Amino acid sequence: MIMPNNVNTTNSVTKFRQDFAIIANWLKFGSKLLDLGCGDGELLQFLRGSLEVKGYGVEKDDANVLACIKNNINVIQMDLEDGLSGFENQSFDTVVLSQTLQAMHNTEKIVLEMLRVGKEVIVTFPNFGYWRNRWQITTGRMPVSKTLPYQWYDTPNVHLCTINDFNEFCRNHQIEIIQRKVITDSKEVNFMPNILGNLAIYRLKSR
Amino acid sequence: MQEDNSIGIVAPQIAHFDTPLALKCGKVLPQFDLVFETYGTLNASRSNAVLICHALSGNHHVAGKYSENDKYPGWWDNLIGPGKPLDTNQFFVIGLNNLGGCHGSTGPKSMRPDSNKPWGADFPIVTVEDWVNSQARLLDYLGITKLAAVVGGSLGGMQALEWTITYPDRVDHALVIASAPNLTAQNMAFNEVARQAIITDPEFYGGNYYEHQAVPRRGLRIARMLGHITYLSDDVMGEKFGRKLRDQIKYSFDVEFEMESYLRYQGDKFAGEFDANTYIRMTRALDYYDPALRYGGDLTQALSGTKAKFLVLSFTSDWRFSPARSREIVKALLDNERNVSYAEITAAHGHDAFLMPDQHYHAILRNYISNITTGDDYAK
């Protein structure tokens, strides 16, 4: 998990992250879900009760794998940078990569792998085009914020992008955007999302 | 008061079976004994039983001691006991010696029922499937319909896997540790060298050494030395022995390096207590196990009838049962949408790591096992 778990949210599911409720809305009851970079399994726990999702998490970190097992979440320990070779084509209804994309080295490869394994893909990432980030850069500093809580020298984030960048990525890779939501502090942003939104949530499939 | 959460003093029991057991090789065992031990208490609904399947050289003495002064507790004592990862306050744990063994279950050195000679070379070649069938008989004997879990490492992991295939309704959880869905050619090659060491020992007498009052000690010793090399990693051997000399170089073929001393000690110890006919049969059981074979090599098909929840574990430095082999099992389970978790434990000790009390490894086991619910839990 790249983001800290204690992001403040104003909605009712304060224990969970602000993108979870939107992800839950895009899933069918009883669907088969793969959550990449699942942390301690909080998304799968969040979904377990309400949607009876058949879920599996993928995690690299020992402590997170242990936490998943403790939380009774199916977890597969592997490194996403190696791709998803243990998973068959189109074997999941949805593959989720929640706030991990920006920390991947093989960013392009993992998105294409997700589209191979999942009928649908949900990707969430912090929007680097958010006005506070832009403002901090104009003041001559690298952005540090709630969605980007690291200093330049200790950040795991190596592939930050803006909403416009990601739109172009989808266009160039024959990826269809089924739905997109942009939020700031749990509130949906419809006006100038690449400036006013700090978290982007995309629902994708192969064209 | 027992120190270190030991289950304390334990004693083996023997179950005798008069109903013939048809073996995979086509032969039939008319009757047989299984020696076993149990730890903890079977609950009222008989739903808290956990079966431990042993590996190549294991036996029924899994935990506890035989006397106060017993220096060597059971082979997986670090896992099993009150308050240990497999908690005997909660579970009824069963360990047994497999058929063909040499620790009290019917095997090559047992007397034939139809004569007063030991079975020797005539004892059939038993398989993982045969063991699982005989273990099911033991459960019947104990009045247990369904296991809360079956646990095994290495060859024991193959038995745990086979339980979920042959008796899908009799097992809730399978813990498959440092195992594989079959052996690779290289892995089988080690077994063949071990067997050849035994079989070509002049004291082997074609497997009928008992009647010659002989023991193929040299063969067994070399087989075990070879085994030990493959159970350790290069790193851990380097760390443990390196190029350390016992004294100084003597330009001889005596024991000069510490590593040689270790291997000879392990070989001698084993040759003094293990039966050669059992050893060659155990390695054959390893070679033959291949549940996908019946499905044209398709492991996904082979596991399609399983119902258990799985925990699959491997160890990074284990090259005899490598993580890649465990991932094959995981993939086949995922293809079948089974509940499965997989952890790859970072460990230096090679294949032997599954018997070590590594903190993270035991934390994984403890947390997984603590989520296993038994019939009595539902009743609460």
XYZ file of C-alpha atoms in Angstrom:
587
model
C 0.000 0.000 0.000
C 1.508 3.249 -1.070
C -0.945 5.599 0.579
C -1.197 5.864 4.337
C -4.330 4.168 5.606
C -5.543 7.064 7.681
C -6.584 9.429 4.899
C -9.401 11.551 6.298
C -12.728 10.918 4.721
C -15.984 12.630 5.400
C -18.324 9.858 4.294
C -19.788 7.159 6.502
C -17.060 4.592 5.871
C -14.415 6.624 7.651
C -12.385 3.527 8.394
C -11.898 2.938 4.684
C -10.333 4.980 1.942
C -12.259 7.487 -0.070
C -12.025 5.574 -3.355
C -13.499 2.342 -1.932
C -17.147 3.379 -2.066
C -16.795 4.306 -5.747
C -15.038 1.030 -6.539
C -17.819 -0.863 -4.724
C -20.418 0.875 -6.909
C -18.770 -0.442 -10.054
C -18.761 -4.091 -8.963
C -21.478 -6.642 -9.492
C -22.800 -8.725 -6.619
C -20.756 -11.929 -6.254
C -18.155 -10.912 -8.810
C -14.623 -12.300 -8.861
C -12.125 -9.647 -7.925
C -8.339 -9.358 -7.930
C -6.948 -6.534 -5.796
C -3.346 -5.752 -6.700
C -1.202 -4.235 -3.969
C -3.952 -5.094 -1.518
C -2.124 -3.999 1.644
C -3.728 -5.592 4.676
C -6.788 -6.484 2.611
C -8.929 -3.495 3.590
C -10.706 -3.155 0.229
C -11.566 -6.844 0.192
C -12.761 -6.627 3.800
C -14.849 -3.593 2.901
C -16.435 -5.497 -0.001
C -16.791 -8.869 1.718
C -19.797 -7.940 3.776
C -21.784 -5.960 1.235
C -21.214 -7.560 -2.166
C -20.166 -11.139 -1.407
C -17.263 -10.620 -3.747
C -15.010 -13.610 -4.405
C -11.788 -11.770 -3.784
C -8.078 -12.344 -3.912
C -5.396 -9.881 -2.944
C -1.887 -9.697 -4.321
C 0.813 -8.286 -2.076
C 4.604 -8.265 -1.967
C 5.240 -7.130 1.583
C 5.597 -9.795 4.323
C 3.831 -7.770 7.024
C 0.864 -7.070 4.713
C 0.616 -10.731 3.680
C 0.519 -11.676 7.341
C -2.146 -9.027 8.009
C -4.297 -10.391 5.155
C -4.034 -13.908 6.545
C -4.952 -12.590 9.974
C -7.928 -10.757 8.411
C -9.008 -13.969 6.675
C -8.436 -12.514 3.206
C -7.161 -14.700 0.341
C -3.757 -13.296 -0.481
C -1.113 -14.316 -2.990
C 2.410 -13.123 -2.239
C 4.113 -11.935 -5.395
C 5.803 -8.915 -6.920
C 3.586 -7.019 -9.367
C 6.665 -5.843 -11.223
C 6.976 -9.419 -12.516
C 3.544 -9.244 -14.167
C 0.573 -11.530 -13.509
C 1.857 -14.764 -15.021
C 0.023 -16.888 -12.423
C -3.360 -15.673 -13.667
C -5.277 -16.827 -16.727
C -6.625 -14.498 -19.426
C -9.972 -12.896 -18.546
C -10.205 -15.009 -15.392
C -11.465 -12.160 -13.159
C -14.522 -9.934 -13.496
C -12.514 -6.992 -12.202
C -8.865 -6.315 -11.434
C -8.194 -3.361 -9.130
C -5.010 -1.343 -8.702
C -5.786 1.160 -6.001
C -3.280 4.018 -5.546
C -0.319 1.874 -6.504
C 0.121 2.729 -10.213
C 2.351 5.715 -9.494
C 4.794 3.529 -7.533
C 5.194 0.872 -10.218
C 8.350 0.692 -12.310
C 6.734 -1.381 -15.072
C 3.651 0.825 -15.250
C 2.725 0.108 -18.844
C 3.213 -3.639 -18.407
C 1.026 -3.917 -15.313
C -1.898 -2.033 -16.884
C -1.771 -4.290 -19.948
C -1.474 -7.366 -17.703
C -4.529 -6.229 -15.739
C -6.500 -5.873 -18.957
C -5.407 -9.369 -19.981
C -6.486 -10.969 -16.680
C -9.593 -8.885 -15.966
C -12.744 -8.327 -18.004
C -12.718 -4.909 -16.391
C -10.006 -2.941 -14.662
C -10.219 -0.258 -12.005
C -7.223 2.009 -11.540
C -6.987 4.803 -9.016
C -4.128 7.288 -8.756
C -3.352 10.720 -7.288
C -3.783 13.395 -9.953
C -0.496 15.225 -10.315
C -2.372 17.965 -12.173
C -4.295 18.951 -9.001
C -3.980 22.698 -8.474
C -2.215 22.398 -5.104
C 0.515 20.341 -6.774
C 0.801 22.859 -9.581
C 0.929 25.677 -7.043
C 3.694 24.068 -5.016
C 5.734 23.619 -8.183
C 5.278 27.293 -9.109
C 6.667 28.164 -5.668
C 9.712 26.131 -6.615
C 9.047 23.057 -4.464
C 8.063 19.440 -5.133
C 4.455 18.850 -4.061
C 3.745 17.290 -0.674
C 0.085 16.735 0.164
C -2.466 14.349 1.575
C -2.456 12.205 -1.573
C 1.294 12.674 -2.120
C 2.585 12.588 1.436
C 6.278 12.046 0.685
C 9.363 14.182 0.336
C 11.152 14.020 -3.028
C 13.963 11.971 -1.493
C 11.868 9.264 0.175
C 8.933 8.893 -2.195
C 8.063 5.475 -3.594
C 6.213 7.279 -6.387
C 8.212 7.034 -9.601
C 5.545 7.398 -12.300
C 3.256 10.241 -11.360
C 0.799 11.425 -14.014
C -2.057 13.798 -14.573
C -5.581 12.940 -15.664
C -4.779 14.211 -19.163
C -1.666 12.014 -19.281
C -3.662 8.959 -18.315
C -6.385 9.733 -20.871
C -3.732 9.828 -23.560
C -2.200 6.577 -22.272
C -5.611 4.893 -22.657
C -6.039 6.320 -26.166
C -2.610 5.088 -27.256
C -3.136 1.599 -25.820
C -6.624 0.910 -27.218
C -8.121 1.070 -23.726
C -11.773 2.028 -23.376
C -12.701 4.227 -20.426
C -16.073 2.868 -19.271
C -16.437 5.349 -16.433
C -14.313 7.848 -14.590
C -14.729 9.676 -11.299
C -12.509 12.379 -9.932
C -12.733 13.325 -6.289
C -11.241 15.733 -3.812
C -11.748 14.940 -0.134
C -14.466 12.414 -1.050
C -16.458 15.008 -3.054
C -16.949 14.388 -6.724
C -15.327 16.935 -9.039
C -16.942 17.493 -12.440
C -15.637 20.942 -13.283
C -12.028 21.080 -14.541
C -11.136 17.728 -12.947
C -7.491 17.865 -14.026
C -7.075 21.002 -11.941
C -9.606 20.583 -9.144
C -9.465 16.812 -8.546
C -6.808 15.132 -6.425
C -7.775 11.477 -6.884
C -8.765 9.833 -10.186
C -10.675 6.554 -10.381
C -10.937 4.893 -13.794
C -13.028 1.953 -14.921
C -11.440 0.428 -18.013
C -11.606 -2.413 -20.472
C -9.784 -3.464 -23.611
C -11.114 -2.040 -26.848
C 4.323 -27.359 34.863
C 5.756 -27.939 31.400
C 8.388 -25.545 30.202
C 8.278 -23.994 26.684
C 4.603 -24.906 26.034
C 5.439 -28.553 25.453
C 2.550 -30.942 25.169
C 4.533 -32.968 27.721
C 4.847 -36.736 27.923
C 3.145 -38.561 25.066
C 2.730 -42.211 24.133
C 2.108 -43.912 20.800
C -0.939 -46.087 20.117
C -1.523 -48.765 17.503
C -4.632 -49.158 15.365
C -5.106 -52.554 13.769
C -7.088 -52.881 10.536
C -8.507 -56.215 9.349
C -10.287 -54.962 6.250
C -7.971 -55.431 3.246
C -6.534 -52.304 1.659
C -6.261 -52.269 -2.138
C -3.089 -50.477 -3.160
C -2.442 -48.421 -6.277
C 0.161 -50.936 -7.503
C -2.605 -53.569 -7.743
C -1.623 -55.551 -4.676
C -3.787 -55.874 -1.597
C -2.663 -55.611 2.020
C -4.867 -58.123 3.859
C -4.373 -56.410 7.216
C -2.182 -53.667 8.617
C -1.255 -51.640 11.673
C -0.823 -47.895 11.911
C 1.051 -46.416 14.839
C -0.104 -42.935 15.817
C -0.039 -40.282 18.516
C -2.606 -37.662 19.421
C -2.252 -34.335 21.209
C -5.058 -32.243 22.659
C -8.689 -33.264 23.081
C -11.242 -34.195 20.447
C -14.221 -31.870 20.961
C -17.827 -32.973 21.374
C -18.703 -32.512 17.704
C -15.437 -34.244 16.647
C -14.681 -31.285 14.448
C -11.319 -30.060 15.717
C -9.045 -32.786 14.359
C -5.857 -31.849 12.507
C -3.868 -34.523 10.710
C -0.103 -34.113 10.345
C 1.389 -35.966 7.362
C 5.077 -36.725 7.607
C 7.762 -36.405 4.951
C 10.461 -38.808 3.803
C 12.000 -39.779 7.118
C 9.340 -38.613 9.572
C 7.030 -40.628 11.755
C 4.135 -40.491 14.198
C 6.130 -38.801 16.961
C 5.357 -35.241 15.935
C 5.311 -33.462 19.295
C 6.048 -33.990 22.970
C 8.523 -36.289 24.689
C 8.507 -39.919 25.754
C 9.985 -39.240 29.180
C 11.057 -36.343 31.379
C 14.659 -36.838 30.320
C 13.928 -37.362 26.620
C 16.417 -35.107 24.826
C 14.608 -35.164 21.495
C 10.991 -34.038 21.282
C 8.790 -34.921 18.285
C 9.957 -33.667 14.891
C 7.505 -30.741 14.676
C 7.386 -29.921 18.379
C 8.089 -26.238 17.670
C 4.728 -26.003 15.881
C 2.436 -28.105 18.056
C 1.574 -27.667 21.717
C -0.476 -25.560 24.107
C -0.182 -21.935 22.946
C 1.948 -22.869 19.942
C 0.921 -21.970 16.345
C -1.033 -25.235 16.118
C -2.582 -24.908 19.542
C -3.454 -28.164 21.285
C -5.772 -26.242 23.624
C -7.979 -25.777 20.573
C -7.199 -28.676 18.243
C -6.916 -32.452 18.424
C -3.730 -33.213 16.521
C -2.975 -36.609 15.020
C 0.421 -37.807 13.860
C 0.925 -41.219 12.308
C 3.632 -43.329 10.754
C 2.752 -44.065 7.159
C 2.287 -47.506 5.732
C 5.638 -48.918 4.637
C 7.319 -47.025 7.463
C 9.768 -48.406 9.983
C 8.517 -46.922 13.244
C 5.678 -49.278 14.097
C 3.248 -49.125 11.167
C 3.158 -52.142 8.863
C 6.161 -51.987 6.576
C 8.971 -54.033 5.047
C 10.455 -54.999 8.409
C 7.064 -56.117 9.827
C 6.197 -59.825 9.974
C 4.060 -61.120 7.147
C 0.670 -62.300 8.389
C 0.988 -65.565 6.415
C 4.451 -66.588 7.632
C 6.851 -65.774 10.425
C 9.227 -63.958 8.118
C 9.447 -60.197 7.615
C 7.973 -58.756 4.418
C 11.368 -57.531 3.175
C 11.548 -57.103 -0.581
C 7.973 -58.392 -0.968
C 6.407 -55.433 0.781
C 4.447 -53.606 -1.918
C 5.427 -50.193 -3.201
C 3.034 -47.798 -1.514
C 1.991 -44.419 -2.902
C 0.762 -41.071 -1.598
C -2.753 -42.151 -2.602
C -2.407 -45.376 -0.571
C -1.246 -43.400 2.448
C -4.196 -41.050 2.231
C -6.584 -44.009 1.972
C -4.995 -45.632 5.019
C -5.126 -42.319 6.896
C -8.852 -42.130 6.135
C -9.186 -45.563 7.759
C -7.452 -44.172 10.828
C -9.958 -41.308 10.963
C -12.811 -43.814 10.766
C -11.193 -45.722 13.618
C -11.050 -42.510 15.681
C -14.651 -41.611 14.788
C -13.685 -38.479 12.860
C -15.722 -37.709 9.747
C -14.066 -34.471 8.774
C -10.688 -32.902 9.457
C -10.512 -29.251 10.470
C -7.166 -29.314 8.675
C -4.555 -31.534 7.126
C -0.990 -30.246 7.379
C 2.150 -31.458 5.659
C 5.538 -30.319 4.441
C 7.415 -31.709 1.433
C 6.157 -35.272 0.821
C 3.693 -34.530 3.647
C 2.387 -31.591 1.607
C 1.680 -33.973 -1.263
C -0.473 -36.037 1.106
C -2.288 -32.900 2.264
C -2.974 -32.016 -1.374
C -4.115 -35.562 -2.148
C -6.536 -35.448 0.800
C -8.358 -32.550 -0.851
C -8.581 -34.471 -4.134
C -9.609 -37.919 -2.876
C -11.684 -36.881 0.138
C -12.948 -33.378 -0.674
C -15.781 -33.694 1.862
C -13.526 -34.805 4.673
C -11.177 -31.830 4.936
C -11.887 -28.146 5.630
C -8.376 -26.738 5.303
C -5.172 -27.954 3.702
C -1.791 -26.490 4.635
C 0.593 -27.479 1.853
C 4.118 -26.455 2.827
C 7.383 -26.614 0.827
C 5.779 -29.067 -1.535
C 5.147 -29.624 -5.247
C 2.461 -31.042 -7.527
C 5.034 -33.610 -8.712
C 8.813 -33.977 -8.751
C 11.004 -32.535 -11.465
C 13.473 -34.798 -13.289
C 16.319 -33.331 -11.248
C 14.475 -34.019 -8.003
C 13.757 -37.620 -9.037
C 17.406 -37.981 -10.052
C 18.499 -37.346 -6.459
C 16.104 -40.082 -5.348
C 17.523 -42.487 -7.900
C 21.100 -41.906 -6.710
C 19.949 -42.471 -3.118
C 18.212 -45.722 -4.062
C 21.174 -46.953 -6.084
C 23.450 -46.328 -3.113
C 21.198 -48.611 -1.042
C 20.369 -51.250 -3.628
C 23.996 -51.770 -4.706
C 25.203 -52.108 -1.109
C 26.280 -55.799 -0.798
C 24.499 -55.901 2.559
C 21.151 -55.147 0.871
C 20.561 -58.732 -0.326
C 17.863 -57.631 -2.763
C 15.880 -56.178 0.120
C 15.921 -59.342 2.256
C 18.783 -58.296 4.527
C 16.802 -59.003 7.712
C 17.167 -62.763 7.296
C 20.903 -62.319 6.730
C 21.177 -60.282 9.940
C 22.659 -57.561 7.729
C 22.012 -53.828 7.376
C 22.889 -51.916 4.169
C 24.377 -49.226 6.338
C 26.794 -47.789 3.772
C 24.067 -47.295 1.194
C 21.664 -45.716 3.644
C 24.417 -43.463 4.907
C 25.311 -42.180 1.435
C 21.623 -41.753 0.579
C 21.153 -39.603 3.663
C 24.300 -37.567 3.043
C 23.063 -36.777 -0.446
C 19.633 -35.913 0.937
C 21.110 -33.503 3.464
C 23.002 -31.618 0.765
C 19.773 -31.060 -1.138
C 17.792 -30.006 1.940
C 20.188 -27.161 2.687
C 21.016 -24.109 0.604
C 24.495 -23.254 -0.623
C 24.341 -20.122 1.544
C 23.480 -21.908 4.751
C 26.146 -24.561 4.180
C 28.606 -21.752 3.563
C 27.511 -20.006 6.720
C 27.459 -23.165 8.837
C 30.681 -24.765 7.638
C 32.272 -22.710 4.898
C 35.709 -24.157 4.220
C 36.395 -24.631 7.904
C 38.883 -27.381 8.685
C 38.698 -29.536 11.788
C 42.448 -29.349 12.159
C 44.782 -28.669 9.239
C 45.092 -30.046 5.735
C 46.545 -33.551 5.940
C 46.466 -34.618 2.302
C 44.229 -37.571 3.132
C 40.679 -38.778 2.525
C 39.760 -38.667 6.191
C 37.346 -36.114 7.576
C 39.200 -32.850 7.180
C 36.526 -30.252 6.540
C 33.734 -29.501 9.027
C 31.157 -30.075 6.294
C 32.397 -33.676 5.875
C 32.146 -34.245 9.570
C 28.545 -33.002 9.575
C 27.506 -35.165 6.619
C 29.133 -38.279 8.058
C 27.530 -37.683 11.434
C 24.086 -37.235 9.858
C 24.603 -40.300 7.655
C 25.760 -42.528 10.516
C 22.951 -41.404 12.812
C 20.343 -42.085 10.152
C 21.805 -45.454 9.091
C 21.563 -46.592 12.688
C 17.861 -45.880 13.065
C 16.132 -45.988 9.675
C 15.180 -48.923 7.484
C 16.610 -49.077 3.967
C 13.537 -50.756 2.473
C 11.375 -47.972 3.872
C 13.721 -45.310 2.506
C 13.623 -46.594 -1.066
C 9.827 -46.896 -0.912
C 9.375 -43.364 0.443
C 11.476 -41.962 -2.406
C 9.403 -43.966 -4.891
C 6.201 -42.521 -3.442
C 7.681 -39.076 -4.074
C 8.594 -39.979 -7.662
C 5.209 -41.445 -8.512
C 3.025 -38.702 -7.091
C 1.524 -36.744 -9.959
C -2.186 -36.014 -9.523
C -2.359 -34.235 -12.895
C -1.330 -37.391 -14.753
C -4.900 -38.726 -14.720
C -5.977 -35.479 -16.415
C -3.432 -35.381 -19.209
C -1.057 -33.279 -17.138
C -3.713 -30.659 -16.322
C -3.342 -29.798 -12.632
C -6.290 -27.407 -12.799
C -8.516 -30.323 -13.805
C -6.966 -32.510 -11.103
C -7.901 -29.978 -8.426
C -11.360 -29.169 -9.811
C -13.120 -31.401 -7.296
C -11.433 -29.952 -4.220
C -13.485 -28.076 -1.643
C -10.948 -27.202 1.044
C -9.457 -23.827 1.801
C -5.741 -23.772 1.166
C -2.647 -22.218 2.639
C 0.334 -22.835 0.388
C 3.786 -21.881 1.663
C 7.224 -22.020 0.109
C 10.706 -20.886 1.118
C 12.889 -18.664 -1.042
C 16.079 -20.730 -0.674
C 14.393 -24.133 -1.120
C 15.735 -25.468 -4.407
C 14.525 -29.035 -3.947
C 10.867 -27.920 -3.670
C 11.182 -24.460 -5.122
C 8.632 -21.634 -4.784
C 7.863 -21.997 -8.499
C 6.450 -25.478 -7.832
C 4.203 -24.179 -5.053
C 3.007 -21.424 -7.370
C 1.842 -24.132 -9.805
C -0.447 -25.463 -7.082
C -1.653 -21.942 -6.322
C -2.383 -21.259 -9.980
C -4.422 -24.448 -10.336
C -6.416 -23.503 -7.222
C -6.998 -19.970 -8.513
C -8.173 -21.392 -11.837
C -10.759 -23.336 -9.822
C -11.686 -20.285 -7.709
C -10.739 -22.033 -4.491
C -9.994 -20.081 -1.350
C -6.219 -19.967 -1.258
C -3.492 -17.898 0.317
C 0.130 -18.178 -0.670
C 3.171 -16.867 1.148
C 6.760 -17.113 0.039
C 8.838 -17.126 3.203
C 12.263 -15.500 3.009
C 14.501 -18.095 4.615
C 18.124 -19.165 4.304
C 17.730 -22.791 5.322
C 16.628 -24.335 2.024
C 14.109 -27.172 2.158
C 14.847 -27.702 5.860
C 13.313 -24.281 6.563
C 9.838 -25.790 6.870
C 10.890 -27.449 10.124
C 12.516 -24.337 11.593
C 10.744 -21.990 14.025
C 11.202 -18.880 11.855
C 9.219 -16.034 13.390
C 7.386 -14.830 10.280
C 6.694 -18.395 9.084
C 5.186 -19.352 12.418
C 3.232 -16.087 12.584
C 1.665 -16.947 9.206
C 0.768 -20.430 10.437
C -0.537 -19.170 13.779
C -2.772 -16.543 12.179
C -4.085 -18.856 9.484
C -4.826 -21.648 11.953
C -6.490 -19.293 14.441
C -9.078 -18.464 11.742
C -10.035 -22.137 11.324
C -13.466 -22.565 12.809
C -14.651 -25.888 14.146
C -18.144 -27.255 14.673
C -18.156 -26.256 18.322
C -17.404 -22.651 17.375
C -20.562 -22.482 15.281
C -22.562 -23.890 18.181
C -21.438 -21.081 20.475
